[in-house]
Every structure is written in C-alpha cells, then in structure tokens.
XYZ file of C-alpha atoms in Angstrom:
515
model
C 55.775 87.556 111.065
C 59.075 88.459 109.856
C 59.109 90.169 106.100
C 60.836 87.793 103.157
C 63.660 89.558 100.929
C 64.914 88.584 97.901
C 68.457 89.420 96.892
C 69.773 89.201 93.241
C 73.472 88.285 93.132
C 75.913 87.523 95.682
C 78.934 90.383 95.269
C 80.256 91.838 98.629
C 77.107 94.151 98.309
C 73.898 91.675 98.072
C 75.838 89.427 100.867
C 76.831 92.577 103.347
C 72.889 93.244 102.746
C 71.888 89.834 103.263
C 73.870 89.209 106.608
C 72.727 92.557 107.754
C 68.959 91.432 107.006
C 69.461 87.929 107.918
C 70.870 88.705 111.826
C 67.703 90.919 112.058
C 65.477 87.921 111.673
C 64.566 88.789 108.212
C 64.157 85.645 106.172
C 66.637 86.307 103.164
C 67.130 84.468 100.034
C 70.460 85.073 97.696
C 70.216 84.191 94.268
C 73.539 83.844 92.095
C 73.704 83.027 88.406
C 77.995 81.913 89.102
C 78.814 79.123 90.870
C 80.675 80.606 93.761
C 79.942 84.184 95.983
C 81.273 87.281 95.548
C 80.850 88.340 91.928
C 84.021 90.594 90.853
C 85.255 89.616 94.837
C 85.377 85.985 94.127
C 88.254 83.668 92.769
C 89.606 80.669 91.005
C 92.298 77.841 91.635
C 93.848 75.978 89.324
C 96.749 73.679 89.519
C 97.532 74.654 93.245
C 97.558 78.358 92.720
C 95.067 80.768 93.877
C 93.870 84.111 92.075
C 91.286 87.043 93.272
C 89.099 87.417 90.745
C 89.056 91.370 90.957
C 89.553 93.712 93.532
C 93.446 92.919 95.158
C 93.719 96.705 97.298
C 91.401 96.772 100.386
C 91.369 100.573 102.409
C 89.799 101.594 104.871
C 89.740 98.128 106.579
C 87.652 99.610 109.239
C 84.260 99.322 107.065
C 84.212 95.376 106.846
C 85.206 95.514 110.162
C 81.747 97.684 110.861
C 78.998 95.538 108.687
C 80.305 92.296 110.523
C 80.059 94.295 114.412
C 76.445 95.538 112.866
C 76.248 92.066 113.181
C 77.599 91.286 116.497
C 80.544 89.454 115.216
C 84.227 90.068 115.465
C 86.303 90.307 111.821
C 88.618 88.418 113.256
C 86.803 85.348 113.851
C 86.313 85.322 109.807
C 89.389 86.532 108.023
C 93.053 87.834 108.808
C 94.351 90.746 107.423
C 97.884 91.801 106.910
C 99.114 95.331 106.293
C 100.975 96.018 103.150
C 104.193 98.169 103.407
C 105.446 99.670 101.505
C 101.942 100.609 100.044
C 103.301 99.662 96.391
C 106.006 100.165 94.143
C 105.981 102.919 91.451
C 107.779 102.651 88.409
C 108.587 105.516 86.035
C 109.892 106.265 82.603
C 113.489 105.819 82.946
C 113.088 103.818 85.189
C 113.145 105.821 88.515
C 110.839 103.785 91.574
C 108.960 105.199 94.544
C 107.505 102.560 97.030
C 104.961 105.214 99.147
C 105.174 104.271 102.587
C 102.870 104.877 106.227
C 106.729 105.688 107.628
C 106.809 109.326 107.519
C 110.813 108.754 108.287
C 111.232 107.027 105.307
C 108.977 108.583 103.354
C 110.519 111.851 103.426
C 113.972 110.569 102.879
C 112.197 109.061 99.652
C 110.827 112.482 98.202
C 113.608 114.585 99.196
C 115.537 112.483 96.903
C 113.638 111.677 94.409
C 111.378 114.770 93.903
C 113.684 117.092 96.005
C 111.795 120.438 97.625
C 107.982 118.441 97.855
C 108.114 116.900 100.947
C 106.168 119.605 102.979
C 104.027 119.419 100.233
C 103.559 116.030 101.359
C 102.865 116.939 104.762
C 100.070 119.692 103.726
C 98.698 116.990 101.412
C 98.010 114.674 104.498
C 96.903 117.432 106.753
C 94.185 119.152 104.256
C 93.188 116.018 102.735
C 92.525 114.459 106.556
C 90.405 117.813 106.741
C 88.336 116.938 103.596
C 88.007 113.151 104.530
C 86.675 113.757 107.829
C 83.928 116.293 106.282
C 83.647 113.748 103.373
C 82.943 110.747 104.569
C 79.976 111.275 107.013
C 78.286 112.772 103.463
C 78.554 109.268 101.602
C 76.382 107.928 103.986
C 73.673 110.196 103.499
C 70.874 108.780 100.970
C 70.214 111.490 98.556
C 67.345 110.182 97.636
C 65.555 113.789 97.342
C 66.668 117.308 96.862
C 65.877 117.911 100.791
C 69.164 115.348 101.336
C 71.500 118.368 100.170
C 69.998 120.204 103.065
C 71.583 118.341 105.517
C 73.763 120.076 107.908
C 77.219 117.515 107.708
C 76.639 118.161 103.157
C 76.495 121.869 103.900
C 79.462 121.901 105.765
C 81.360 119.932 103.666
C 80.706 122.120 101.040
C 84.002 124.095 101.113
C 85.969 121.553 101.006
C 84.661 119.262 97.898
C 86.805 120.689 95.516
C 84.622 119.236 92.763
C 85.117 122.885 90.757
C 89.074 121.840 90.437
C 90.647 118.569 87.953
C 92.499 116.228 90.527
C 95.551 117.066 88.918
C 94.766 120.703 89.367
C 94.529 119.768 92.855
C 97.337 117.957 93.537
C 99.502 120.871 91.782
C 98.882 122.849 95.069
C 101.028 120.107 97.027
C 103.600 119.084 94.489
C 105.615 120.679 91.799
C 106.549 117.164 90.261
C 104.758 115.404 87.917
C 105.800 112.452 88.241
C 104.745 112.796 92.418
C 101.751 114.298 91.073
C 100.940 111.052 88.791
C 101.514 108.772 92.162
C 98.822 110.164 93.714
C 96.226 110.340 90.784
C 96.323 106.477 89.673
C 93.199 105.677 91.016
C 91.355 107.896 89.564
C 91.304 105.878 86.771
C 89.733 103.348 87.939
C 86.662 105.623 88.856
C 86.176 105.986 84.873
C 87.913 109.019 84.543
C 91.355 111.018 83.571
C 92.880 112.924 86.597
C 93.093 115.744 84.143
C 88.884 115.829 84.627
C 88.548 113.799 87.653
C 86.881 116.015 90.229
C 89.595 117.202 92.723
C 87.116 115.704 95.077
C 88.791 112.472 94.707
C 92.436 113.705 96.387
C 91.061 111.718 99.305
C 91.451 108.137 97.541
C 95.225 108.181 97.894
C 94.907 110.125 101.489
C 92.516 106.620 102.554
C 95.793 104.680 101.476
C 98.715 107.087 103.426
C 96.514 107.402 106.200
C 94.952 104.458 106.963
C 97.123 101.637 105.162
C 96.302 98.863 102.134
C 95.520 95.714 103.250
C 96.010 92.137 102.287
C 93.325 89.125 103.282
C 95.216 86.175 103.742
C 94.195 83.722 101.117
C 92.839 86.410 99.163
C 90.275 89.296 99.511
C 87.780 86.776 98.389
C 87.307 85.720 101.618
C 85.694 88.887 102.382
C 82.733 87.594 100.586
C 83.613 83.916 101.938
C 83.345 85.227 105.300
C 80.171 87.369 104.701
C 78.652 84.110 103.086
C 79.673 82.201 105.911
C 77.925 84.426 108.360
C 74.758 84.951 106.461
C 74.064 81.354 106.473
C 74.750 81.159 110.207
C 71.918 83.462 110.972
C 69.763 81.657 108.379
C 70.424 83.073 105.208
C 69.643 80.680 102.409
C 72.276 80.929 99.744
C 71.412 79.500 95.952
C 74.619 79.207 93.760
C 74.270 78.730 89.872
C 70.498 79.791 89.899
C 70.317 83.135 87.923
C 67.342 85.242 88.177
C 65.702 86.173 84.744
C 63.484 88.673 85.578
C 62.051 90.957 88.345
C 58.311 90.567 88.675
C 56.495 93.984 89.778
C 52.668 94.350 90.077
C 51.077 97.993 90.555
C 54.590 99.361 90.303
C 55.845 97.209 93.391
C 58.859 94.213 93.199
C 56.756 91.171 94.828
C 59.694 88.893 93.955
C 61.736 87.343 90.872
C 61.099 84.832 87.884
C 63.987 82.799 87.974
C 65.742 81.266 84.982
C 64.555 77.955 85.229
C 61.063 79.247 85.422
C 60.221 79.097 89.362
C 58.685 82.036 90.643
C 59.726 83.306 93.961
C 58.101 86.002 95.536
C 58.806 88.349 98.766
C 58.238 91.856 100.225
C 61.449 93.365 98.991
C 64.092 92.681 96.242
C 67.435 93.999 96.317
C 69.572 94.211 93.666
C 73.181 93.802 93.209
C 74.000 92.937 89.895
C 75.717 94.995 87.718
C 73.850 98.120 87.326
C 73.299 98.910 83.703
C 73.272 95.090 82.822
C 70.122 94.380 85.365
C 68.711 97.194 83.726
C 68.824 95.496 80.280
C 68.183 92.293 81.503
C 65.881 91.768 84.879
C 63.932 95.048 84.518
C 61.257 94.804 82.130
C 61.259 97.139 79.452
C 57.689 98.578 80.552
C 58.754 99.236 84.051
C 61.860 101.368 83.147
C 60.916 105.055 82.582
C 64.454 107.144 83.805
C 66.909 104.330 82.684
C 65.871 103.372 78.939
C 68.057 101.960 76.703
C 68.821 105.093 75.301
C 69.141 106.526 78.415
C 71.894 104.111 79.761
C 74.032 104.287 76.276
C 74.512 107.770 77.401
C 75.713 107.420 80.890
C 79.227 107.301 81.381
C 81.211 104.406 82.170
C 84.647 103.233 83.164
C 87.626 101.653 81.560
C 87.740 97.967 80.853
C 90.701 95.739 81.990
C 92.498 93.304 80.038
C 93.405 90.275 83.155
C 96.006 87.977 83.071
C 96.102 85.329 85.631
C 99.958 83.405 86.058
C 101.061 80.773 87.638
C 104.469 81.092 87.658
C 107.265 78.343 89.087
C 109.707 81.318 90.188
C 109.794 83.714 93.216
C 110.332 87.148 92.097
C 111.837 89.818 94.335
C 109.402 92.298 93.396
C 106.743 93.963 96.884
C 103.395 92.869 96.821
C 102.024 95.748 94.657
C 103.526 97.429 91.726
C 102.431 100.011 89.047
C 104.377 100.291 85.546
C 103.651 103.447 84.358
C 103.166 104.499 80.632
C 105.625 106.735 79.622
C 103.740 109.146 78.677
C 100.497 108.563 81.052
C 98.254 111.777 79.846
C 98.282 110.304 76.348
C 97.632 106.785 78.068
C 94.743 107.369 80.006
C 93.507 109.767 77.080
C 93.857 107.071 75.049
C 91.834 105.309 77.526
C 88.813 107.365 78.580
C 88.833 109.794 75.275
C 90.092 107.951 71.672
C 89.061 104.417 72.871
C 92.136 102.836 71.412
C 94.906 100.481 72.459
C 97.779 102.327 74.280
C 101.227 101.555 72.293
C 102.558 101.590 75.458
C 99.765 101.014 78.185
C 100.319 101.373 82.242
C 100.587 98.037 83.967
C 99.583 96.588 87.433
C 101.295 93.793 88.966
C 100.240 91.833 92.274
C 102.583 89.830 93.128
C 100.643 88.300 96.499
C 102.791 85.280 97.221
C 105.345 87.397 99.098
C 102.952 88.226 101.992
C 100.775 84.771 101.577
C 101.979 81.670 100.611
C 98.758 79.817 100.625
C 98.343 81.316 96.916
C 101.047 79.371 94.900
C 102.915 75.934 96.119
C 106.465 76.216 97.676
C 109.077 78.029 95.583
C 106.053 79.005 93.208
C 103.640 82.067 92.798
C 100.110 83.458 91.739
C 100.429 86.903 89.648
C 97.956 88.743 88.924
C 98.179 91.395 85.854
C 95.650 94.123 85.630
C 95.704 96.847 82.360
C 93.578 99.486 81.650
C 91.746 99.623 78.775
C 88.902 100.934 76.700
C 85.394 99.297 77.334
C 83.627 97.475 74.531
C 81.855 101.000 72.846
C 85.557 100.928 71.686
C 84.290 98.475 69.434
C 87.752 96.753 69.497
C 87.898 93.106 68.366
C 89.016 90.718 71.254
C 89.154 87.549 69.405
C 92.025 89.396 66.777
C 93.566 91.952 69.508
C 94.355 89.713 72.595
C 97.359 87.824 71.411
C 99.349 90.711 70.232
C 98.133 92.412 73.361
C 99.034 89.641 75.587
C 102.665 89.590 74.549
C 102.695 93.728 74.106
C 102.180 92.922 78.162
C 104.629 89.793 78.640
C 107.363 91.945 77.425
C 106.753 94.854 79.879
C 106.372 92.701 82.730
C 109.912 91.414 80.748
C 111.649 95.452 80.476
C 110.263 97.620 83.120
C 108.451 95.330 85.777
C 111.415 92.922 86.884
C 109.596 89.600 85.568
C 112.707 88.579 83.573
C 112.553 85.361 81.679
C 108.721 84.919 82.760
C 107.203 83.610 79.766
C 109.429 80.371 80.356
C 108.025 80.039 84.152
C 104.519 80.029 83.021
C 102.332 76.946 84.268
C 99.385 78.010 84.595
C 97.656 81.000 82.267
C 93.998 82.360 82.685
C 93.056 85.845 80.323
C 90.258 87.729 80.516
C 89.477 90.513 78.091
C 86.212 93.249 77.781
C 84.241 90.757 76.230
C 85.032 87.963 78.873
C 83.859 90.795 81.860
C 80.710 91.515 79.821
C 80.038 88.085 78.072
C 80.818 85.265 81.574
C 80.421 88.081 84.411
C 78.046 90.246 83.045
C 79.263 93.416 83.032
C 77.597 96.033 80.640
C 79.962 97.083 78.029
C 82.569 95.382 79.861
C 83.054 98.415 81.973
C 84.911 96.804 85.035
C 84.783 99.579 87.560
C 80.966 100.218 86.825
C 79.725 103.709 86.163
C 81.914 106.561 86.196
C 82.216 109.232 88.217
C 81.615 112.525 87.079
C 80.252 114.935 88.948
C 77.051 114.440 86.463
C 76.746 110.622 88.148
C 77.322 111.179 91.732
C 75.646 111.634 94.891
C 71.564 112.216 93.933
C 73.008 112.202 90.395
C 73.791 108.135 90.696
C 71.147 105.545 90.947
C 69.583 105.483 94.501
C 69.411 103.313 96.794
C 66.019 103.267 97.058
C 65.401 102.324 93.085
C 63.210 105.023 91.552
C 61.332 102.846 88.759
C 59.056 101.522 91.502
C 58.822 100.607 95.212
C 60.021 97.914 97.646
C 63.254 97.900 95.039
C 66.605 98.482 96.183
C 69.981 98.547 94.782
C 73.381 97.915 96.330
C 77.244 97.968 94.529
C 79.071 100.228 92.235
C 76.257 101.347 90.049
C 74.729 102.937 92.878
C 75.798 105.669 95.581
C 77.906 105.727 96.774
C 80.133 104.176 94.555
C 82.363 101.925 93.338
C 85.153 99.961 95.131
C 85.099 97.738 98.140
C 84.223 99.832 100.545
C 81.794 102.246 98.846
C 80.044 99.224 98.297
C 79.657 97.658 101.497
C 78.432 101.303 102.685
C 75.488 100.922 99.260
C 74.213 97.991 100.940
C 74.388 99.635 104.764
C 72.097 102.947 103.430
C 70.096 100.361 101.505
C 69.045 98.107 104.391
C 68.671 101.242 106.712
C 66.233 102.244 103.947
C 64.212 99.010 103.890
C 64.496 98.681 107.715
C 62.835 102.383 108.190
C 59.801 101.418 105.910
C 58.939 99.106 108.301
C 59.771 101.305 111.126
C 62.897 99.079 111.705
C 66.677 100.336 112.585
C 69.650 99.111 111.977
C 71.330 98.680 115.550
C 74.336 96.900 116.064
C 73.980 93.487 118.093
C 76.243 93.360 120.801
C 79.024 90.231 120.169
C 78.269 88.322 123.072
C 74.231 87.964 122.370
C 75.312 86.746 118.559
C 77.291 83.482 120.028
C 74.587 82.881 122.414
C 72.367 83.039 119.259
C 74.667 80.812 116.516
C 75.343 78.416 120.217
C 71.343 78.022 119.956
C 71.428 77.267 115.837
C 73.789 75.071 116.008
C 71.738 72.994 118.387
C 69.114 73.559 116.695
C 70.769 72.062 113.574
C-alpha cells in the first residue's frame, strides 16, 4: 500500500517534493491557500503584460535540471531557458557601468579599464572560489540533523576553505583593491539578510555560481519553473488543490497525521511537509502546544532579511537598457546599514531593474514591455507605516529609474502599475514580518543552526524552502525539498533513485490511456 503525504503550499519547494514523491508512487496531495502555484515563483498578467512574481535570476541551472531527471524527465520537454549575457549591468555613483560578463576576453578589457591593476585578481577570484564551491557544495546536501552530521568526511574537508571567520568584504579585499569591484561582487549578499561588511566570507561563492556557471532566463518567466513542476506532478498523479489554505497541522502523540483545512475538512496522511513560509507556519499551522524550540519569543529573536518594496510596469516603450541592471546607492555601506542595522528608509536606496522584454517578448505586446523594480528595504520590525510611506517612496524610485537607470520620461509610458510593499508580502503572501528573502544567514542560522529538514517539534514533519537548510534562493530550495524527501524515503527504507527517461514516457503513455 503506498504511504499518503500531505504537502502545505505549492512554492518551487512543496512541488519539487511533491513530483519527487508523486513519480515514486506515493499518493501526494498539495494544498495552496493562492490561487495559482509557485508562491514567491509565481506571477500575474494584466493587460497583456506578464510579471514574475519574485525571483527573476536563476544559477546554477543544472539543479532544476536534476529534480526533473530524479524524475525521469528531460527539462527541456517543460521549459526553455536562455542565457543572459552580459550577466547584468552595474551602475555607479558618477555614473561609471560594468556589465560582468562569462567572456573572459571582454571581461578583462572591462576591468583593466575601469578598475585598472585587478584583473588577475579576477582570475584568482575564479580559481579559489571554484576551489571553495567544489568543497562547498557537496556539504549543503548533507542533513545536519545531529551533531554526528559535522563528522562527515566531505564537512571536514571543507573546513579550510569556509571562510566563515572573515566579512565577505574582508574577503573579497584579497582579490580586488577597488571598491567599487569589490561592491559588484557582494550585492547578493543582501539578499541573504545581511551587510557584506558581516556577511560570512563564506558567501564569495554566490557571485562565483554567476561567473562560472551563467544567469539564466525562462522564457515566459521563471514561473514556469513551478508551472512545469506542477505540470509534472499531476502527470504522475499528484492531486493539486488551488485556493484551499490549510489552517492547522493536526499531530497526535507528537506525530503530524495530516491537516485541518480552512474550510473545516480534515485530511489526514502519514507525512506532512511543509513549505510555507517558515516563521509564519510557525505562528499560524503549528499549534501553540506543540512548539517547544520555536516559541513566539523564540522566533522574534531570529534574524531575518530585508523586505522589498515591488513595482510592477507596464510600460508602452522599449528601452535600450540589458536584461538586468543594478543602480547602486551612492554611498552603499550607509545603504545597506540603513537596511539591516537603523531600519530606516535609504535617502537614496540601491535599485534593481529587470527589464525581461529584451530577451522574451511573450512578456509585454509588440513595441511594449514588462519591468520589474525590486528595492531593498527594512522588514516590518521597522515599524514603518506603508499606507503614509509608499507614495513618496514610489516616486523617490520613479525618479531614479528617471536619473541614473536610463528610464527617461517613464512615468508618461506607464499603462499598467502593480506595488507591493512589506505589508503586502506579509499581509496577501504571508510572509512573517514581511521578510522577503526568509531567514537570514548568519553563521548563528545556518547549517544544524537552521530549521531541519526533518522538523524537530515532532515526527513524520518535514520542512522544505528558505526557512530551512539549506537556504534561501531557487536553488537552495529545490535542494531543501531533495534532503527532505531522501529523509522521508529512508524512514520507510525507501531511496531516492533517479528513473531512467525512457521508463517515465512508457509510464505517462500508460496514464494517459488510462485517463
């Protein structure tokens, strides 16, 4: 008889999960409390233009790529993908842009004039940080789920090269003597919920994943990553419920035995896995009596990332700007401090810009195009007030994208408009304290130090996305919900082999018959 799991929420985690369960023979139920898959991965259209919801940057391609072989299906049969070169477009104060390129040719006649004497800095960075991400990576897949997991041989030997006892700026000091080069490969680190002036130096390796292995566009939007995962769930079986939330977890002699849904129905099953936002299931699904380690109390003093302040245009104009651009602050240390430390609204804040519709023009209609504005901001313990700060904000951002971005004369080309501030990410999407990026990543939250996998409140619980190892981001996440599933799979003396293509189309040949 083949075991029933439950999964809460339908982000790229709970679906990579489900399809991984589902072409196993499990039978697999989805719930989602939105209306459409993929959480923070989904999207919107309105009046012919298309917008990601979140995530716009996919690395390390190779990962989706793995979960849908696990599965004996071929990426390509799902989604298209479409490197992105130059990798984006920097813009400094005074103006000065870098566009960071896989073309060593041109990316060395870049540096040398623009940050003249760093380019074999450039080349060390690439060759030690390839170093660190090949001892690295092999570690994130490791559970940690017990002091014993910091035995393991591949952790011990990648040891020497963590770095975690140096600032990523520290770090990045040993390749480059400018700071503005320095900055370019830091950015990220921001998103992790954390200054590059206290960021582990562990995290070097984010921008390395980018020079090394490319960024990556899915045609019609990285949504379809979770389209496509949907897609293939159901095809093995999968049931998928859309706009049903789950209200509660139910647990019984400190087990999960299935979920109370919000319209009352009780569903039960042998496992639950979990992959809404961390903190917020904790406050809301988890019963107050069946949460020992992560009290209230307890998750007010976790860290957690930045917020983002969204704005969605529409625009009837094609600008000549690449596909992904950063504005920087002028002064960034006082930005992101501003950010991450005094939890106030940068006078003048760092911008990102995707402008999309130059690589896919299913996004916008002809001659048009779909932007998509990201800022960094504080979370809600800022205590900021939205409903009085947004409009100021809003054109504070207008008239950089105006100045320093090259969107000149955009507010007039504006037909369609969609913002979204803290309170919309923690009010509509349900993300505790509307920290977008989840928890941060401290040395203090990482590894055996971040929720596990297997959840420790009580048994036949697991968790999957950025509020557990190994992380946040697309990929981390997809690799969450692979350690979960090998988890559950082991407890019933189950592994997770990968299916070999051609006996999963003799397999959906036989469902479709079927159906």
């Amino acid at each position: 008889m083949s075991r029933r799991v439950i999964i809460v929420g339908a982000g790229p985690g709970g679906l990579t999960a489900g399809m991984l369960l589902a072409s196993r023979g499990y039978q697999v139920d989805i719930f989602e409390k939105q209306s459409y898959v993929g959480g923070r991965n989904g999207a919107f259209s309105e009046g012919g233009y298309t917008f990601d919801i979140g995530p716009t940057f996919l690395m390390m391609d190779y990962i989706v790529e793995q979960m849908f072989a696990l599965t004996g299906r071929r990426l390509a049969d799902y989604m298209t993908l479409q490197e992105i070169d130059p990798l984006y477009r920097m813009v400094f104060d005074g103006g000065r842009e870098f566009y960071p390129t896989r073309d060593r040719a041109k990316m060395k006649k870049q540096i040398d004039r623009l940050f003249p004497g760093n380019y074999a800095g450039y080349e060390q960075y690439l060759k030690r940080e390839q170093e660190k991400f090949e001892a690295l990576i092999p570690c994130l897949k490791i559970p940690y789920s017990s002091w014993r997991s910091y035995l393991n041989r591949q952790f011990l030997r990648s040891l020497p090269k963590l770095d975690a006892h140096l600032s990523l700026i520290s770090k990045l000091r040993q390749y480059y003597t400018d700071d503005d080069l320095q900055v370019a490969f830091t950015f990220q680190a921001k998103y992790l919920g954390m200054s590059p002036w206290e960021c582990p130096g562990t995290f070097s390796i984010l921008a390395y994943t980018e020079h090394a292995g490319g960024i990556y566009h899915v045609m019609g939007g990285l949504n379809n990553i979770s389209q496509g995962m949907a897609r293939a769930f159901r095809e093995d079986g999968g049931r998928l419920h859309l706009a049903t939330g789950v209200d509660e977890i139910i647990v019984k002699d400190r087990r999960a035995v299935g979920v109370l849904l919000e319209n009352g129905e009780e569903v039960m099953a042998d496992d639950v896995i979990i992959n809404a936002d961390f903190a917020h299931a904790m406050k809301s699904l988890v019963p107050t009596k069946h949460r020992m380690k992560y009290t209230d109390q307890n998750l007010k003093r976790k860290k957690f990332s930045c917020s983002t302040f969204m704005l969605y245009l529409g625009v009837d104009a094609v600008y000549d700007i690449p596909h992904h651009n950063i504005i920087f602050a002028k002064d960034y240390q006082q930005n992101v401090d501003e950010i991450t430390k005094h939890k106030v609204l940068s006078a003048d804040p760092s911008v990102y810009i995707q402008n999309a519709s130059v690589t896919d023009s299913s996004l916008a209609p002809m001659g048009k195009s779909a932007l998509y504005i990201l800022v960094p901001i504080p979370n809600n313990t800022s205590g900021l007030d939205w409903t009085k700060e947004a409009p100021a904000f809003r054109k504070q951002v207008l008239d950089i994208l105006e100045t320093k971005a090259g969107l000149a004369g955009i507010r007039q080309h504006i037909e369609v408009e969609r913002m979204i501030t803290p309170d919309d990410w923690e009010q509509e999407m349900h993300v505790y304290n509307g920290a977008t990026f989840n928890l941060a990543h401290n040395v203090g939250q990482m590894l055996g130090f971040r929720p596990h996998n297997r959840f420790e409140e009580f048994n036949h619980c697991y968790l999957v996305g950025g509020g557990t190892h190994p992380g946040s981001g697309l990929p981390t996440i997809l690799e969450s919900a692979r350690i979960s599933v090998e988890l559950l799979l082991r407890s019933y003396g189950d592994k997770l082999q990968p299916i070999p293509v051609e006996e999963q189309v003799q397999h959906e040949q036989v469902t479709r018959k079927q159906a």
